Coordinates of C-alpha atoms in Angstrom, one line a residue:
Chain A
M1 CA 53.6 -30.6 13.9
N2 CA 56.2 -30.1 16.6
N3 CA 55.4 -29.1 20.2
N4 CA 56.1 -25.4 19.6
T5 CA 53.8 -25.3 16.6
K6 CA 51.1 -27.0 18.7
K7 CA 51.4 -24.6 21.5
I8 CA 51.4 -21.6 19.2
T9 CA 48.3 -23.1 17.5
I10 CA 46.6 -23.4 20.9
L11 CA 47.5 -19.9 21.9
T12 CA 46.3 -18.6 18.6
S13 CA 43.0 -20.4 19.1
C14 CA 42.7 -18.9 22.5
L15 CA 43.4 -15.5 21.0
L16 CA 40.7 -16.0 18.4
M17 CA 38.2 -17.1 21.1
V18 CA 39.0 -14.0 23.3
F19 CA 38.7 -11.8 20.2
G20 CA 35.4 -13.3 19.3
F21 CA 34.1 -12.4 22.7
F22 CA 34.5 -8.7 21.8
V23 CA 32.7 -8.9 18.5
S24 CA 29.5 -6.9 18.8
P25 CA 26.2 -8.6 18.7
G26 CA 24.4 -8.7 15.3
V27 CA 22.0 -5.9 14.7
T28 CA 19.9 -4.7 11.9
S29 CA 21.7 -3.6 8.8
A30 CA 20.2 -2.0 5.7
D31 CA 19.5 -4.0 2.6
G32 CA 21.3 -3.3 -0.5
I33 CA 22.9 -4.3 -3.8
T34 CA 26.3 -6.0 -3.6
V35 CA 28.6 -7.0 -6.5
T36 CA 31.2 -9.1 -4.9
G37 CA 33.4 -12.1 -5.4
N38 CA 33.5 -12.0 -9.2
G39 CA 36.4 -13.2 -11.1
S40 CA 39.2 -11.4 -12.9
N41 CA 38.4 -9.9 -16.3
S42 CA 34.7 -10.4 -15.6
N43 CA 32.0 -7.8 -16.5
N44 CA 29.3 -7.5 -13.9
T45 CA 26.3 -5.1 -14.1
V46 CA 23.3 -4.6 -11.9
N47 CA 20.5 -2.4 -13.2
V48 CA 17.6 -1.4 -11.0
T49 CA 14.8 0.8 -12.2
S50 CA 11.9 1.9 -10.0
T51 CA 9.0 3.9 -11.2
Q52 CA 6.1 5.2 -9.1
Q53 CA 3.2 7.4 -10.3
T54 CA 0.4 8.8 -8.2
T55 CA -2.5 10.6 -9.7
T56 CA -5.2 12.3 -7.8
Q57 CA -8.2 14.0 -9.4
Q58 CA -11.0 15.7 -7.7
S59 CA -13.9 17.6 -9.3
N60 CA -16.4 19.5 -7.1
N61 CA -19.5 21.2 -8.4
A62 CA -22.1 22.9 -6.2
Q63 CA -25.2 25.0 -6.9
V64 CA -26.9 26.6 -4.0
T65 CA -30.0 28.8 -4.0
N66 CA -31.3 30.3 -0.8
N67 CA -34.6 32.3 -0.9
T68 CA -36.2 33.6 2.3
N69 CA -39.1 36.0 2.7
T70 CA -40.0 37.1 6.3
T71 CA -42.9 39.3 7.1
A72 CA -44.0 40.5 10.5
T73 CA -46.9 42.9 11.1
T74 CA -48.5 44.2 14.2
G75 CA -49.8 47.5 12.6
K76 CA -52.2 48.4 9.9
N77 CA -54.9 48.8 12.5
T78 CA -57.9 51.0 11.7
S79 CA -60.5 52.6 14.0
S80 CA -63.2 54.9 12.4
N81 CA -66.0 57.2 13.4
N82 CA -64.8 57.4 17.0
T83 CA -66.6 60.0 19.2
G84 CA -66.6 60.8 22.9
N85 CA -64.0 59.2 24.9
S86 CA -60.4 58.7 23.9
T87 CA -59.3 56.4 21.3
S88 CA -56.0 54.5 21.7
V89 CA -54.1 52.3 19.3
E90 CA -51.1 50.5 20.6
T91 CA -49.2 47.9 18.5
G92 CA -46.8 45.3 19.7
N93 CA -43.1 44.9 19.1
V94 CA -41.6 42.8 16.3
N95 CA -38.5 40.7 16.7
T96 CA -37.4 39.0 13.5
S97 CA -34.2 37.3 12.4
T98 CA -33.1 35.5 9.3
A99 CA -29.9 33.4 9.1
V100 CA -28.5 31.7 6.0
S101 CA -25.2 29.7 5.9
T102 CA -23.7 28.1 2.8
T103 CA -20.7 25.8 2.8
A104 CA -19.6 24.0 -0.3
N105 CA -16.7 22.4 -2.0
I106 CA -14.1 21.5 0.6
S107 CA -11.4 19.3 -0.8
T108 CA -8.6 17.7 1.1
V109 CA -5.8 15.6 -0.5
S110 CA -3.3 14.2 1.8
Q111 CA -0.6 11.9 0.6
S112 CA 1.9 10.4 2.9
T113 CA 5.5 9.7 2.1
T114 CA 5.5 7.7 -1.1
T115 CA 8.7 6.0 -0.6
S116 CA 11.0 5.7 2.4
Q117 CA 13.9 3.4 1.6
E118 CA 17.5 3.1 2.1
L119 CA 19.6 1.7 -0.7
N120 CA 23.1 0.5 -0.1
S121 CA 25.2 -0.3 -3.1
T122 CA 28.5 -2.0 -2.6
I123 CA 31.2 -3.2 -5.0
N124 CA 33.9 -5.1 -3.3
G125 CA 36.0 -8.1 -3.4
N126 CA 36.0 -8.4 -7.2
G127 CA 39.0 -9.7 -9.2
A128 CA 41.6 -7.8 -11.1
N129 CA 40.7 -6.1 -14.4
S130 CA 37.1 -6.7 -13.7
N131 CA 34.4 -4.3 -14.8
N132 CA 31.7 -3.8 -12.2
S133 CA 28.8 -1.4 -12.2
I134 CA 25.6 -0.8 -10.3
N135 CA 23.1 1.4 -12.0
T136 CA 20.0 2.4 -10.1
S137 CA 17.3 4.8 -11.2
S138 CA 14.1 5.8 -9.6
S139 CA 11.4 8.2 -10.7
S140 CA 8.4 9.4 -8.7
T141 CA 5.6 11.4 -10.3
T142 CA 2.8 12.9 -8.3
D143 CA -0.1 14.7 -10.1
V144 CA -2.9 16.3 -8.2
S145 CA -5.7 18.1 -10.1
I146 CA -8.6 19.8 -8.3
N147 CA -11.5 21.6 -10.0
Q148 CA -14.0 23.4 -7.9
N149 CA -17.1 25.2 -9.3
A150 CA -19.7 26.8 -7.1
S151 CA -22.8 28.9 -7.8
V152 CA -24.5 30.5 -4.8
A153 CA -27.5 32.8 -4.9
N154 CA -29.1 34.2 -1.7
T155 CA -32.3 36.2 -2.0
I156 CA -33.5 37.4 1.3
S157 CA -36.5 39.6 1.9
Q158 CA -37.5 40.8 5.3
S159 CA -40.3 43.2 6.2
A160 CA -41.8 44.3 9.5
D161 CA -44.6 46.8 10.1
T162 CA -45.9 48.1 13.4
G163 CA -47.3 51.3 11.9
S164 CA -49.8 52.1 9.1
N165 CA -52.5 52.6 11.7
S166 CA -55.4 55.0 10.9
V167 CA -57.9 56.5 13.3
N168 CA -60.8 58.5 11.5
N169 CA -63.5 61.0 12.6
N170 CA -62.5 61.1 16.2
N171 CA -64.0 63.8 18.5
G172 CA -62.1 62.9 21.6
N173 CA -58.4 62.4 22.3
V174 CA -56.5 60.1 20.1
S175 CA -53.4 58.2 21.1
I176 CA -51.3 56.0 18.8
Q177 CA -48.2 54.2 20.0
T178 CA -46.5 51.7 17.7
G179 CA -44.2 49.0 18.8
N180 CA -40.4 48.6 18.2
I181 CA -38.9 46.6 15.5
S182 CA -35.7 44.6 16.1
A183 CA -34.5 42.8 13.0
S184 CA -31.4 40.9 12.1
I185 CA -30.1 39.2 9.0
S186 CA -27.1 37.0 9.0
V187 CA -25.6 35.6 5.8
S188 CA -22.5 33.5 5.8
N189 CA -21.0 32.1 2.6
S190 CA -18.0 30.3 4.1
P191 CA -16.1 28.2 3.4
I192 CA -16.6 27.8 -0.3
N193 CA -14.0 26.3 -2.7
V194 CA -11.3 25.5 -0.1
S195 CA -8.7 22.9 -0.9
N196 CA -5.9 21.6 1.2
V197 CA -3.2 19.6 -0.6
S198 CA -0.4 18.0 1.3
V199 CA 2.0 15.9 -0.7
A200 CA 5.1 14.2 0.6
A201 CA 7.8 13.6 -2.0
N202 CA 10.1 10.7 -2.3
N203 CA 12.2 10.0 0.7
S204 CA 15.1 7.8 -0.1
T205 CA 18.6 7.4 1.0
S206 CA 21.5 5.8 -0.8
N207 CA 24.9 4.8 0.3
E208 CA 27.6 3.7 -2.1
K209 CA 30.7 1.8 -1.2
I210 CA 33.5 0.7 -3.5
A211 CA 36.3 -1.1 -1.8
G212 CA 38.6 -4.0 -1.9
N213 CA 38.6 -4.6 -5.7
G214 CA 41.4 -5.9 -7.7
A215 CA 44.1 -3.9 -9.5
G216 CA 43.0 -2.5 -12.8
S217 CA 39.3 -3.0 -12.0
I218 CA 36.8 -0.5 -13.2
N219 CA 34.0 0.1 -10.7
N220 CA 31.1 2.4 -11.2
I221 CA 28.0 3.1 -9.1
T222 CA 25.4 5.5 -10.5
N223 CA 22.2 6.5 -8.8
A224 CA 19.6 8.7 -10.5
N225 CA 16.5 10.0 -8.7
N226 CA 13.8 12.0 -10.5
N227 CA 10.9 13.3 -8.4
Q228 CA 8.2 15.4 -10.0
T229 CA 5.2 16.9 -8.2
S230 CA 2.5 18.7 -10.1
I231 CA -0.5 20.3 -8.4
A232 CA -3.2 22.2 -10.3
I233 CA -6.2 23.7 -8.6
N234 CA -9.0 25.6 -10.5
N235 CA -11.6 27.4 -8.5
S236 CA -14.6 29.3 -9.8
I237 CA -17.6 30.8 -8.0
S238 CA -20.6 32.9 -8.9
L239 CA -21.9 34.5 -5.7
I240 CA -25.0 36.7 -5.6
N241 CA -26.4 38.2 -2.3
N242 CA -29.7 40.0 -2.8
L243 CA -31.1 41.5 0.5
K244 CA -34.3 43.5 0.7
T245 CA -35.6 44.9 3.9
V246 CA -38.7 47.1 4.7
Y247 CA -39.4 48.2 8.3
L248 CA -42.2 50.6 9.2
T249 CA -43.2 51.9 12.5
G250 CA -44.8 55.2 11.2
A251 CA -47.4 56.0 8.5
N252 CA -50.0 56.5 11.1
S253 CA -53.1 58.7 10.4
A254 CA -55.7 60.5 12.5
Y255 CA -58.6 62.4 10.8
Y256 CA -61.1 65.1 12.1
N257 CA -59.8 65.1 15.6
N258 CA -61.3 67.7 18.0
G259 CA -59.3 66.6 21.0
N260 CA -55.6 66.0 21.6
V261 CA -53.8 63.7 19.2
S262 CA -50.7 61.8 20.3
V263 CA -48.7 59.7 18.0
L264 CA -45.7 57.9 19.3
T265 CA -43.8 55.6 16.9
G266 CA -41.5 52.8 17.9
G267 CA -37.8 52.5 17.2
I268 CA -36.2 50.3 14.5
T269 CA -33.1 48.3 15.1
N270 CA -31.6 46.5 12.2
V271 CA -28.4 44.4 12.1
I272 CA -27.2 42.8 8.9
N273 CA -24.2 40.5 9.0
L274 CA -22.9 39.5 5.5
G275 CA -19.9 37.3 5.5
N276 CA -18.2 36.0 2.4
G277 CA -15.1 34.0 2.8
P278 CA -12.9 32.2 2.9
I279 CA -13.7 31.6 -0.7
N280 CA -11.3 30.1 -3.2
V281 CA -8.5 29.3 -0.8
S282 CA -6.0 26.7 -1.6
A283 CA -3.2 25.5 0.7
V284 CA -0.5 23.4 -0.9
S285 CA 2.2 21.7 1.0
V286 CA 5.0 19.7 -0.6
N287 CA 7.4 18.1 1.8
C288 CA 10.5 17.2 0.1
T289 CA 13.4 15.2 1.6
P290 CA 16.0 14.8 -1.0
A291 CA 17.9 11.6 -1.4
Q292 CA 21.3 12.0 0.2
Q293 CA 24.3 10.3 -1.2
Q294 CA 27.5 9.6 0.5
S295 CA 30.3 7.8 -1.1
K296 CA 33.6 6.7 0.2
P297 CA 36.5 7.2 -2.0
T298 CA 37.7 4.2 -3.9
I299 CA 40.3 2.3 -1.8
P300 CA 43.0 0.6 -3.8
A301 CA 43.2 -3.0 -2.6
W302 CA 44.8 -6.2 -3.3
P303 CA 43.1 -8.5 -5.8
T304 CA 40.7 -11.0 -4.3
P305 CA 40.8 -14.5 -5.6
P306 CA 37.9 -14.7 -8.0
P307 CA 35.5 -17.6 -7.7
T308 CA 33.4 -17.1 -10.8
S309 CA 32.3 -14.5 -13.2
G310 CA 28.8 -13.5 -14.0
T311 CA 26.2 -10.9 -14.8
S312 CA 23.1 -10.2 -12.8
S313 CA 20.2 -7.8 -13.2
S314 CA 17.0 -7.1 -11.4
S315 CA 13.7 -6.3 -13.0
P316 CA 12.0 -2.9 -12.7
A317 CA 9.2 -2.3 -10.2
S318 CA 6.4 0.1 -10.7
S319 CA 3.2 1.1 -9.0
S320 CA 0.4 3.6 -9.6
S321 CA -2.7 4.8 -7.8
S322 CA -5.5 7.3 -8.5
S323 CA -8.4 8.6 -6.7
S324 CA -11.3 11.0 -7.4
G325 CA -13.9 12.7 -5.4
G326 CA -16.9 15.0 -5.8
G327 CA -18.0 18.1 -4.0
G328 CA -18.7 21.6 -5.4
G329 CA -17.0 27.5 -6.5
S330 CA -14.3 30.2 -8.5
S331 CA -10.8 31.5 -8.9
S332 CA -7.9 29.6 -10.3
G333 CA -4.5 28.8 -9.2
S334 CA -1.9 26.3 -9.7
S335 CA 1.4 25.3 -8.1
S336 CA 4.0 22.8 -8.5
G337 CA 6.8 21.6 -6.3
G338 CA 9.9 19.7 -6.9
S339 CA 12.7 18.6 -4.6
G340 CA 14.0 20.6 -1.6
S341 CA 16.3 20.0 1.2
S342 CA 16.1 19.8 5.0
V343 CA 19.6 19.4 6.4
G344 CA 20.4 20.3 9.9
I345 CA 24.1 20.0 9.8
S346 CA 26.6 19.0 7.2
T347 CA 29.4 16.6 7.8
S348 CA 31.3 14.0 5.9
M349 CA 31.8 11.4 8.7
L350 CA 30.1 10.4 11.9
P351 CA 32.0 11.3 15.0
V352 CA 34.8 9.0 16.0
T353 CA 33.7 7.4 19.3
G354 CA 36.1 4.5 19.6
N355 CA 39.8 4.1 19.8
N356 CA 42.1 1.6 18.2
W357 CA 44.6 1.9 21.0
F358 CA 42.6 -0.6 23.0
F359 CA 42.8 -3.1 20.2
I360 CA 46.4 -2.4 19.5
A361 CA 47.3 -2.8 23.2
F362 CA 45.4 -6.1 23.3
I363 CA 47.2 -7.5 20.2
G364 CA 50.5 -6.2 21.7
N365 CA 49.9 -8.2 24.9
I366 CA 49.0 -11.3 22.9
L367 CA 52.2 -11.1 20.9
M368 CA 54.2 -10.4 24.1
M369 CA 52.6 -13.4 25.7
L370 CA 53.3 -15.6 22.7
M371 CA 56.8 -14.4 22.6
G372 CA 57.3 -15.1 26.3
G373 CA 55.9 -18.5 25.9
Y374 CA 58.1 -19.2 22.9
L375 CA 61.2 -18.1 24.8
R376 CA 60.3 -20.2 27.8
L377 CA 59.8 -23.3 25.6
R378 CA 62.9 -22.7 23.6
S379 CA 65.0 -22.2 26.7
G380 CA 64.2 -25.7 27.9
R381 CA 65.6 -27.4 24.8
S382 CA 68.5 -25.3 23.8
P383 CA 71.6 -25.4 25.9
G384 CA 72.6 -22.0 24.6
F385 CA 74.3 -19.8 27.2
A386 CA 73.7 -21.5 30.5
Y387 CA 75.0 -21.3 33.9
T388 CA 74.8 -23.4 37.0
I389 CA 73.9 -22.3 40.5
Chain B
M1 CA 70.2 -27.0 40.4
K2 CA 68.4 -27.0 37.1
R3 CA 70.0 -25.2 34.3
H4 CA 68.1 -22.7 32.2
S5 CA 68.9 -21.0 28.9
I6 CA 69.4 -17.3 29.0
L7 CA 66.1 -17.0 27.0
Y8 CA 64.3 -18.4 30.0
Y9 CA 64.4 -15.0 31.8
P10 CA 63.3 -12.6 29.1
G11 CA 60.6 -15.2 28.3
N12 CA 59.4 -14.8 31.9
I13 CA 59.6 -11.1 31.7
F14 CA 57.5 -11.1 28.5
L15 CA 54.9 -13.4 30.1
I16 CA 54.6 -11.4 33.3
T17 CA 54.5 -8.1 31.4
S18 CA 51.8 -9.4 29.1
F19 CA 49.7 -10.6 32.1
L20 CA 50.1 -7.3 33.8
G21 CA 49.2 -5.6 30.5
F22 CA 46.0 -7.7 30.2
F23 CA 45.1 -6.8 33.7
Y24 CA 45.8 -3.1 33.0
I25 CA 43.7 -2.8 29.9
F26 CA 40.8 -5.0 31.0
L27 CA 40.5 -3.9 34.6
P28 CA 38.3 -0.9 33.7
I29 CA 36.0 -3.0 31.6
I30 CA 35.8 -5.7 34.3
Q31 CA 35.0 -3.1 36.8
I32 CA 32.2 -1.8 34.6
Y33 CA 30.6 -5.3 34.5
L34 CA 31.4 -6.4 38.1
L35 CA 31.2 -3.1 39.9
P36 CA 29.0 -0.9 37.7
P37 CA 28.7 2.7 38.7
Q38 CA 25.8 3.7 40.8
I39 CA 22.9 5.4 39.1
Q40 CA 21.5 8.4 40.8
S41 CA 17.7 8.9 40.9
Q42 CA 16.5 11.7 38.6
Q43 CA 15.5 13.8 41.6
D44 CA 19.1 13.7 42.8
L45 CA 20.5 15.1 39.6
P46 CA 21.2 18.8 39.4
T47 CA 18.3 21.0 38.2
K48 CA 20.6 22.8 35.7
G49 CA 22.1 21.1 32.7
I50 CA 21.3 18.0 30.6
F51 CA 21.9 14.4 31.8
I52 CA 21.4 11.0 30.2
T53 CA 20.5 7.9 32.2
I54 CA 20.4 4.4 30.7
S55 CA 19.6 2.2 33.7
K56 CA 20.0 -1.1 31.9
I57 CA 23.7 -0.6 31.2
H58 CA 24.4 1.5 34.3
A59 CA 25.2 4.6 32.2
Q60 CA 24.6 8.0 33.6
S61 CA 26.4 11.1 32.5
P62 CA 26.1 14.8 31.9
V63 CA 25.4 15.8 28.3
I64 CA 27.6 18.5 26.7
P65 CA 25.4 20.5 24.4
N66 CA 26.2 22.0 20.9
V67 CA 29.4 20.0 20.3
D68 CA 30.7 20.3 16.7
P69 CA 30.7 16.8 15.3
N70 CA 33.1 17.9 12.5
N71 CA 35.9 18.9 14.9
Q72 CA 37.5 15.9 16.6
V73 CA 39.6 18.1 18.9
V74 CA 36.5 19.8 20.1
Y75 CA 34.4 16.7 20.6
D76 CA 37.3 14.7 22.1
Q77 CA 37.5 17.4 24.9
A78 CA 33.7 17.2 25.3
L79 CA 33.7 13.4 25.5
S80 CA 36.2 13.5 28.3
R81 CA 33.6 15.3 30.3
G82 CA 30.5 13.4 29.3
V83 CA 28.2 12.6 26.4
A84 CA 28.2 15.0 23.4
Q85 CA 25.1 16.4 21.8
A86 CA 25.8 17.1 18.1
K87 CA 25.5 20.8 17.2
G88 CA 22.7 21.5 14.8
T89 CA 20.5 18.8 16.2
A90 CA 17.7 19.2 18.7
L91 CA 18.0 19.5 22.4
P92 CA 15.7 17.5 24.7
G93 CA 12.3 19.0 24.6
E94 CA 12.8 20.6 21.2
K95 CA 11.4 19.4 17.9
G96 CA 13.6 17.2 15.8
T97 CA 16.2 14.5 16.4
V98 CA 18.4 14.6 19.5
Y99 CA 21.8 13.1 18.4
L100 CA 24.1 12.0 21.2
F101 CA 27.5 10.3 20.9
A102 CA 30.1 9.1 23.3
H103 CA 33.0 6.7 23.5
S104 CA 32.7 2.9 23.8
S105 CA 36.4 2.6 24.4
G106 CA 39.5 4.6 24.7
P107 CA 43.3 4.2 25.2
P108 CA 44.0 1.9 28.1
W109 CA 45.8 4.6 30.0
D110 CA 42.9 7.0 29.5
I111 CA 39.8 4.9 30.1
T112 CA 37.7 6.9 32.5
H113 CA 34.1 6.6 33.5
F114 CA 32.9 9.0 30.9
N115 CA 35.2 7.8 28.2
T116 CA 33.5 4.4 28.3
I117 CA 30.0 5.5 29.0
F118 CA 28.6 3.7 26.0
L119 CA 30.7 0.6 26.4
R120 CA 27.6 -1.6 26.8
L121 CA 25.4 0.3 24.5
G122 CA 25.0 -2.7 22.2
E123 CA 23.2 -4.6 25.0
L124 CA 20.1 -2.3 24.6
Q125 CA 17.1 -4.0 23.2
N126 CA 13.8 -2.7 21.8
G127 CA 11.7 -1.4 24.6
D128 CA 14.5 -0.3 26.9
L129 CA 14.2 3.2 28.3
I130 CA 16.6 6.1 27.9
I131 CA 15.9 9.1 30.1
L132 CA 17.2 12.6 29.2
R133 CA 16.8 15.2 31.9
R134 CA 17.1 18.9 30.9
N135 CA 16.8 21.7 33.5
G136 CA 14.9 19.5 35.9
K137 CA 12.5 18.0 33.3
N138 CA 12.6 14.4 32.2
Y139 CA 12.2 13.2 28.6
T140 CA 11.8 9.5 28.3
Y141 CA 12.6 7.6 25.1
I142 CA 11.9 4.0 24.2
V143 CA 14.5 2.1 22.1
E144 CA 12.9 0.9 18.9
D145 CA 15.9 0.0 16.7
K146 CA 19.6 -0.2 16.4
K147 CA 21.9 -0.4 13.4
V148 CA 25.6 -0.8 12.6
V149 CA 26.6 1.6 9.9
D150 CA 29.7 2.8 8.1
P151 CA 31.3 6.0 9.4
W152 CA 30.4 7.9 6.2
Q153 CA 26.7 7.2 6.4
V154 CA 25.9 10.6 7.8
T155 CA 22.3 10.7 6.8
Y156 CA 21.3 9.8 10.3
L157 CA 23.1 12.9 11.6
T158 CA 22.1 15.3 8.9
N159 CA 18.4 14.4 8.7
S160 CA 17.3 15.8 12.0
K161 CA 13.6 16.5 11.6
K162 CA 12.2 13.3 12.9
P163 CA 11.3 13.5 16.6
Q164 CA 13.6 10.8 18.0
L165 CA 16.8 10.2 19.9
I166 CA 19.8 8.7 18.3
V167 CA 22.7 7.5 20.4
Q168 CA 26.0 6.7 18.7
T169 CA 29.1 4.9 19.7
C170 CA 31.8 2.9 17.9
T171 CA 31.8 -0.8 17.4
P172 CA 33.3 -3.4 17.7
I173 CA 34.6 -2.5 21.1
G174 CA 38.2 -1.2 21.0
T175 CA 38.0 0.0 17.4
S176 CA 36.6 2.8 15.4
L177 CA 35.6 0.7 12.4
Y178 CA 31.8 1.1 12.5
R179 CA 29.2 3.1 14.3
L180 CA 26.5 1.6 16.4
L181 CA 23.3 3.7 16.3
V182 CA 20.5 3.2 18.8
F183 CA 17.2 4.7 17.8
A184 CA 14.6 5.7 20.4
K185 CA 11.3 7.3 20.1
P186 CA 9.6 9.6 22.6
K187 CA 7.5 7.8 25.2

């Protein structure tokens, strides 16, 4: 090695050291499948199969019977054979209320994202006339089945009586005043047979890259995703509301009166609130994020020296889960969802936020420095065209 | 007097020119490390507009909203004025992913403050803070991950539902070979 070669080697080493200074620090990169470094005329195949199945079954049965009987009486007073002075009957007010509330069969199925993965498939650096392929397939099946049956019977009887008073054989003044009746009934059948299903579908991303393989090589990457979501909800309800009310402030009697008779009956206020629903309501939400695929066109490249040839494969992976729950109404409905898309913008390449001019200028300066150094070294040993001062 | 070959003088010219060239192309970078630009407090920033502040790397810049990431002419103009927010992604305070991108390097004769705003983006680590200020209101994000991806891996740009901030620049410095993505979640 002569002096020039040594110096050039030193300069080149310095260049590499300076260049190494600018190499970015290592950061996280996605995992993937790589077929690389296989020899010429070799056949290399990677097969990956992933299967996932999730089954959820819920069956809810409820039978509810509400029987209420309310009786309030301040009347039915009797006063007989009254003579002389006045006779007065005054009954008190009645306030009565009945409230019945029924809630049955509430089902919630919430399934988070089943799969969130990023798969990078790369075929590069394989020898000439090699046959390289990566075949990946994934299937995700989600089945949700909900059966809800409810039987609700409300029998409510409410009676109030401030009248039905009798005054017999009076010779003097008679005064009857009955009290007011204020009654309320509140029946609420809600919620019954309500289901809320939220299922997140497969969320996977795949990136394929084929580059730098030898001439005549055949390179193939296939990726198949199959996501199926099936949701079946059956609701049935038998609902009977039987309300019976009797309110009485009158039906007062006075017999054989010789004096003044005064009968004043009270008022009746009755409020009935009957609320049915929500009954048989199902909310189904299927959030789908489709697998996105981006592939860079195959770049013709020079053959890479092949180390060895070989075949590799990976075994399939599968998982399954199921759950069931009990609860208790009727209508039927079913829905099923498949894949959808949620894409904000579409583009084929991330924005270019760097510039190669910096690197080119850097290399240009290195070359210029090496050239200058070479000329300086060479000028010292070659007489060439010289002059004397 | 010592005799020199005629090659002696062009050799000197090449050496001097290369040294000047190194000084010319590295001066802006050296300045960024030795004399980093001053970061204004959030209160001193204008109440109108969007601004990004990454104190750790002394990066502060206006954000140009709704820049088409598919049109290089358009976003190159925007990047000469600040950091670009990809059209179609969320703005600070909105639901979804805020996607910002800016230069890590540029031509030596055109390296300006904004052109190299993300020169040191790779120095960010998990837990570092990024503050976006929009119309006087601050939105703070915490760095949780970073990745180097190929330019055609556009999933990070197109899937914009997740509430997060993605900041992009090119790597290695001085090239446009790969994209450095920094992921940050709302604080």
